GROMACS .gro file of C-alpha atoms in nm:
model
  196
    1UNK     CA    1   1.801  -0.643   1.637
    2UNK     CA    2   2.046  -0.565   1.366
    3UNK     CA    3   1.977  -0.408   1.028
    4UNK     CA    4   2.162  -0.444   0.689
    5UNK     CA    5   2.169  -0.142   0.454
    6UNK     CA    6   2.105  -0.245   0.088
    7UNK     CA    7   2.119  -0.040  -0.226
    8UNK     CA    8   1.799   0.153  -0.314
    9UNK     CA    9   1.528  -0.065  -0.470
   10UNK     CA   10   1.154  -0.149  -0.469
   11UNK     CA   11   1.093  -0.300  -0.122
   12UNK     CA   12   0.748  -0.163  -0.073
   13UNK     CA   13   0.533  -0.466  -0.018
   14UNK     CA   14   0.278  -0.616  -0.023
   15UNK     CA   15   0.098  -0.466  -0.327
   16UNK     CA   16  -0.219  -0.544  -0.511
   17UNK     CA   17  -0.177  -0.784  -0.795
   18UNK     CA   18  -0.413  -0.654  -1.056
   19UNK     CA   19  -0.487  -0.771  -1.420
   20UNK     CA   20  -0.499  -0.470  -1.655
   21UNK     CA   21  -0.722  -0.514  -1.958
   22UNK     CA   22  -0.667  -0.307  -2.285
   23UNK     CA   23  -0.755  -0.338  -2.657
   24UNK     CA   24  -0.682  -0.158  -2.980
   25UNK     CA   25  -0.989  -0.128  -3.206
   26UNK     CA   26  -1.027  -0.412  -3.426
   27UNK     CA   27  -0.783  -0.632  -3.248
   28UNK     CA   28  -0.791  -0.885  -2.973
   29UNK     CA   29  -0.813  -0.771  -2.615
   30UNK     CA   30  -0.509  -0.814  -2.396
   31UNK     CA   31  -0.431  -0.868  -2.028
   32UNK     CA   32  -0.129  -0.740  -1.840
   33UNK     CA   33  -0.048  -0.824  -1.482
   34UNK     CA   34   0.059  -0.527  -1.277
   35UNK     CA   35   0.178  -0.492  -0.921
   36UNK     CA   36   0.299  -0.131  -0.962
   37UNK     CA   37  -0.033   0.021  -0.918
   38UNK     CA   38  -0.224   0.227  -0.658
   39UNK     CA   39  -0.460   0.506  -0.559
   40UNK     CA   40  -0.363   0.857  -0.633
   41UNK     CA   41  -0.650   1.078  -0.542
   42UNK     CA   42  -1.007   1.051  -0.396
   43UNK     CA   43  -1.161   1.354  -0.555
   44UNK     CA   44  -1.144   1.333  -0.847
   45UNK     CA   45  -1.088   0.956  -0.826
   46UNK     CA   46  -0.754   0.869  -0.989
   47UNK     CA   47  -0.526   0.568  -1.000
   48UNK     CA   48  -0.199   0.476  -1.175
   49UNK     CA   49  -0.012   0.185  -1.334
   50UNK     CA   50   0.348   0.171  -1.414
   51UNK     CA   51   0.450  -0.035  -1.713
   52UNK     CA   52   0.779  -0.101  -1.898
   53UNK     CA   53   0.773   0.041  -2.250
   54UNK     CA   54   0.883  -0.281  -2.406
   55UNK     CA   55   0.570  -0.476  -2.287
   56UNK     CA   56   0.306  -0.532  -2.548
   57UNK     CA   57   0.032  -0.373  -2.362
   58UNK     CA   58   0.225  -0.040  -2.323
   59UNK     CA   59   0.176   0.055  -2.679
   60UNK     CA   60  -0.180  -0.036  -2.671
   61UNK     CA   61  -0.249   0.181  -2.359
   62UNK     CA   62  -0.037   0.459  -2.489
   63UNK     CA   63  -0.228   0.472  -2.823
   64UNK     CA   64  -0.575   0.408  -2.681
   65UNK     CA   65  -0.546   0.623  -2.351
   66UNK     CA   66  -0.745   0.377  -2.166
   67UNK     CA   67  -0.748   0.051  -1.974
   68UNK     CA   68  -0.946  -0.139  -1.701
   69UNK     CA   69  -0.788  -0.228  -1.360
   70UNK     CA   70  -0.942  -0.572  -1.262
   71UNK     CA   71  -0.894  -0.677  -0.889
   72UNK     CA   72  -0.781  -1.042  -0.842
   73UNK     CA   73  -0.863  -1.307  -0.596
   74UNK     CA   74  -0.696  -1.621  -0.473
   75UNK     CA   75  -0.909  -1.804  -0.722
   76UNK     CA   76  -0.758  -1.601  -1.007
   77UNK     CA   77  -0.392  -1.640  -0.893
   78UNK     CA   78  -0.293  -1.890  -1.168
   79UNK     CA   79  -0.450  -1.658  -1.448
   80UNK     CA   80  -0.291  -1.347  -1.289
   81UNK     CA   81   0.063  -1.507  -1.292
   82UNK     CA   82   0.013  -1.639  -1.648
   83UNK     CA   83  -0.087  -1.289  -1.767
   84UNK     CA   84   0.232  -1.149  -1.610
   85UNK     CA   85   0.471  -1.408  -1.771
   86UNK     CA   86   0.318  -1.458  -2.126
   87UNK     CA   87   0.303  -1.179  -2.401
   88UNK     CA   88  -0.009  -1.084  -2.581
   89UNK     CA   89   0.214  -1.059  -2.889
   90UNK     CA   90   0.223  -1.445  -2.894
   91UNK     CA   91  -0.107  -1.554  -2.756
   92UNK     CA   92  -0.463  -1.471  -2.665
   93UNK     CA   93  -0.457  -1.443  -2.273
   94UNK     CA   94  -0.833  -1.441  -2.244
   95UNK     CA   95  -0.862  -1.768  -2.437
   96UNK     CA   96  -0.567  -1.929  -2.255
   97UNK     CA   97  -0.689  -1.841  -1.898
   98UNK     CA   98  -1.060  -1.897  -1.981
   99UNK     CA   99  -1.135  -1.548  -1.858
  100UNK     CA  100  -1.442  -1.365  -1.998
  101UNK     CA  101  -1.411  -1.023  -2.163
  102UNK     CA  102  -1.726  -0.813  -2.099
  103UNK     CA  103  -1.791  -0.455  -2.240
  104UNK     CA  104  -1.706  -0.164  -2.017
  105UNK     CA  105  -1.953   0.130  -2.003
  106UNK     CA  106  -1.699   0.429  -2.052
  107UNK     CA  107  -1.399   0.292  -2.219
  108UNK     CA  108  -1.340   0.056  -2.509
  109UNK     CA  109  -1.110  -0.186  -2.317
  110UNK     CA  110  -1.311  -0.482  -2.183
  111UNK     CA  111  -1.343  -0.573  -1.817
  112UNK     CA  112  -1.269  -0.916  -1.696
  113UNK     CA  113  -1.606  -1.075  -1.577
  114UNK     CA  114  -1.444  -1.294  -1.310
  115UNK     CA  115  -1.286  -1.001  -1.128
  116UNK     CA  116  -1.481  -0.875  -0.816
  117UNK     CA  117  -1.408  -0.517  -0.899
  118UNK     CA  118  -1.335  -0.349  -1.236
  119UNK     CA  119  -1.216   0.015  -1.253
  120UNK     CA  120  -1.253   0.188  -1.593
  121UNK     CA  121  -0.962   0.419  -1.642
  122UNK     CA  122  -0.869   0.700  -1.887
  123UNK     CA  123  -0.508   0.816  -1.906
  124UNK     CA  124  -0.466   1.186  -1.820
  125UNK     CA  125  -0.086   1.190  -1.812
  126UNK     CA  126   0.217   0.967  -1.886
  127UNK     CA  127   0.526   1.006  -1.664
  128UNK     CA  128   0.830   0.865  -1.826
  129UNK     CA  129   1.016   0.772  -1.524
  130UNK     CA  130   1.291   0.539  -1.629
  131UNK     CA  131   1.241   0.157  -1.651
  132UNK     CA  132   0.880   0.215  -1.615
  133UNK     CA  133   0.636   0.469  -1.740
  134UNK     CA  134   0.352   0.573  -1.514
  135UNK     CA  135  -0.002   0.609  -1.662
  136UNK     CA  136  -0.192   0.844  -1.440
  137UNK     CA  137  -0.565   0.796  -1.507
  138UNK     CA  138  -0.899   0.903  -1.398
  139UNK     CA  139  -1.140   0.641  -1.286
  140UNK     CA  140  -1.445   0.679  -1.514
  141UNK     CA  141  -1.674   0.399  -1.363
  142UNK     CA  142  -1.640   0.119  -1.103
  143UNK     CA  143  -1.821  -0.222  -1.137
  144UNK     CA  144  -1.864  -0.454  -0.846
  145UNK     CA  145  -1.981  -0.818  -0.828
  146UNK     CA  146  -2.338  -0.843  -0.695
  147UNK     CA  147  -2.232  -1.149  -0.485
  148UNK     CA  148  -2.027  -0.922  -0.260
  149UNK     CA  149  -2.340  -0.718  -0.158
  150UNK     CA  150  -2.547  -0.816   0.132
  151UNK     CA  151  -2.924  -0.787   0.169
  152UNK     CA  152  -2.892  -0.427   0.275
  153UNK     CA  153  -2.680  -0.340  -0.027
  154UNK     CA  154  -2.348  -0.310   0.186
  155UNK     CA  155  -2.037  -0.398  -0.008
  156UNK     CA  156  -1.799  -0.654   0.151
  157UNK     CA  157  -1.496  -0.656  -0.069
  158UNK     CA  158  -1.281  -0.857   0.180
  159UNK     CA  159  -1.507  -1.160   0.122
  160UNK     CA  160  -1.373  -1.193  -0.229
  161UNK     CA  161  -1.046  -1.351  -0.111
  162UNK     CA  162  -0.822  -1.071  -0.250
  163UNK     CA  163  -0.483  -1.155  -0.392
  164UNK     CA  164  -0.157  -0.964  -0.289
  165UNK     CA  165   0.188  -0.967  -0.430
  166UNK     CA  166   0.491  -0.963  -0.204
  167UNK     CA  167   0.862  -0.992  -0.304
  168UNK     CA  168   0.794  -1.242  -0.589
  169UNK     CA  169   0.525  -1.438  -0.408
  170UNK     CA  170   0.142  -1.416  -0.435
  171UNK     CA  171  -0.069  -1.433  -0.097
  172UNK     CA  172  -0.411  -1.409   0.031
  173UNK     CA  173  -0.477  -1.114   0.267
  174UNK     CA  174  -0.532  -1.341   0.559
  175UNK     CA  175  -0.740  -1.266   0.869
  176UNK     CA  176  -0.899  -0.932   0.971
  177UNK     CA  177  -0.687  -0.752   1.259
  178UNK     CA  178  -0.900  -0.445   1.299
  179UNK     CA  179  -1.106  -0.173   1.130
  180UNK     CA  180  -1.008   0.177   1.021
  181UNK     CA  181  -1.000   0.392   1.345
  182UNK     CA  182  -1.013   0.092   1.579
  183UNK     CA  183  -0.702   0.207   1.777
  184UNK     CA  184  -0.858   0.518   1.896
  185UNK     CA  185  -1.222   0.395   1.936
  186UNK     CA  186  -1.340   0.428   2.302
  187UNK     CA  187  -1.425   0.091   2.462
  188UNK     CA  188  -1.797   0.020   2.506
  189UNK     CA  189  -1.906   0.287   2.290
  190UNK     CA  190  -2.220   0.183   2.100
  191UNK     CA  191  -2.391   0.326   1.803
  192UNK     CA  192  -2.696   0.532   1.877
  193UNK     CA  193  -3.006   0.368   1.748
  194UNK     CA  194  -3.238   0.561   1.534
  195UNK     CA  195  -3.582   0.634   1.684
  196UNK     CA  196  -3.887   0.527   1.467
   0.00000   0.00000   0.00000
C-alpha cells in the first residue's frame, strides 16, 4: 500500500460538529457551528473552541467571556449546517432554524433546548494561534436530556444519534464496535453480584 505526502494541514477527523451559542447583553442570541473543539482536561473540567476572528460570534465570545457548547444529532444536521454557513450579523439563527433558546444556570449565553447535552463554558484564556483563536474554557455546568436516562438514572448518550464532521461531510456515528477497555477484558469474566 502506497502513501502520498501532502503539505501540512488539518486532517484530524472525524470531529464533533457542535453548535455554540452566545449572546451580548440586550442583543439577540446567536449560534455558531464549530468543528474545531474538544476536551482539554478532566479535573478541572475544561474544553476549547477555535474560531476565526472575522466570525460574528468571535466578538461576542471575546467580549462576554462565555458560551455554551451544544452537542448535535442527526436530527439537527440541517440546523447545524445552516448555523455554520449563515452569519448572525444578517439573520436570527434561532428563528431561522426553529431552535429554542433556554436560559443557562451559570452563564448568560442561552442553551439550545433541542440539544441532548449542553456545556456552559467560561473563557479562561484566549490563544491567538493564526487563522483561528482558541478559547480555552472551564465547564461551569452540564445539562443532559432526561430522555437519555434509563429507569436507573444511567445516561445513554449514544442513543441520541450524535453527529460528526469528517472532511466536509456530516455523518452519524454508526454502530458500536466495543466499549472502553474491551480489548484487554478477560473472556468469560463476570461482574460480582452484590449480596443482599
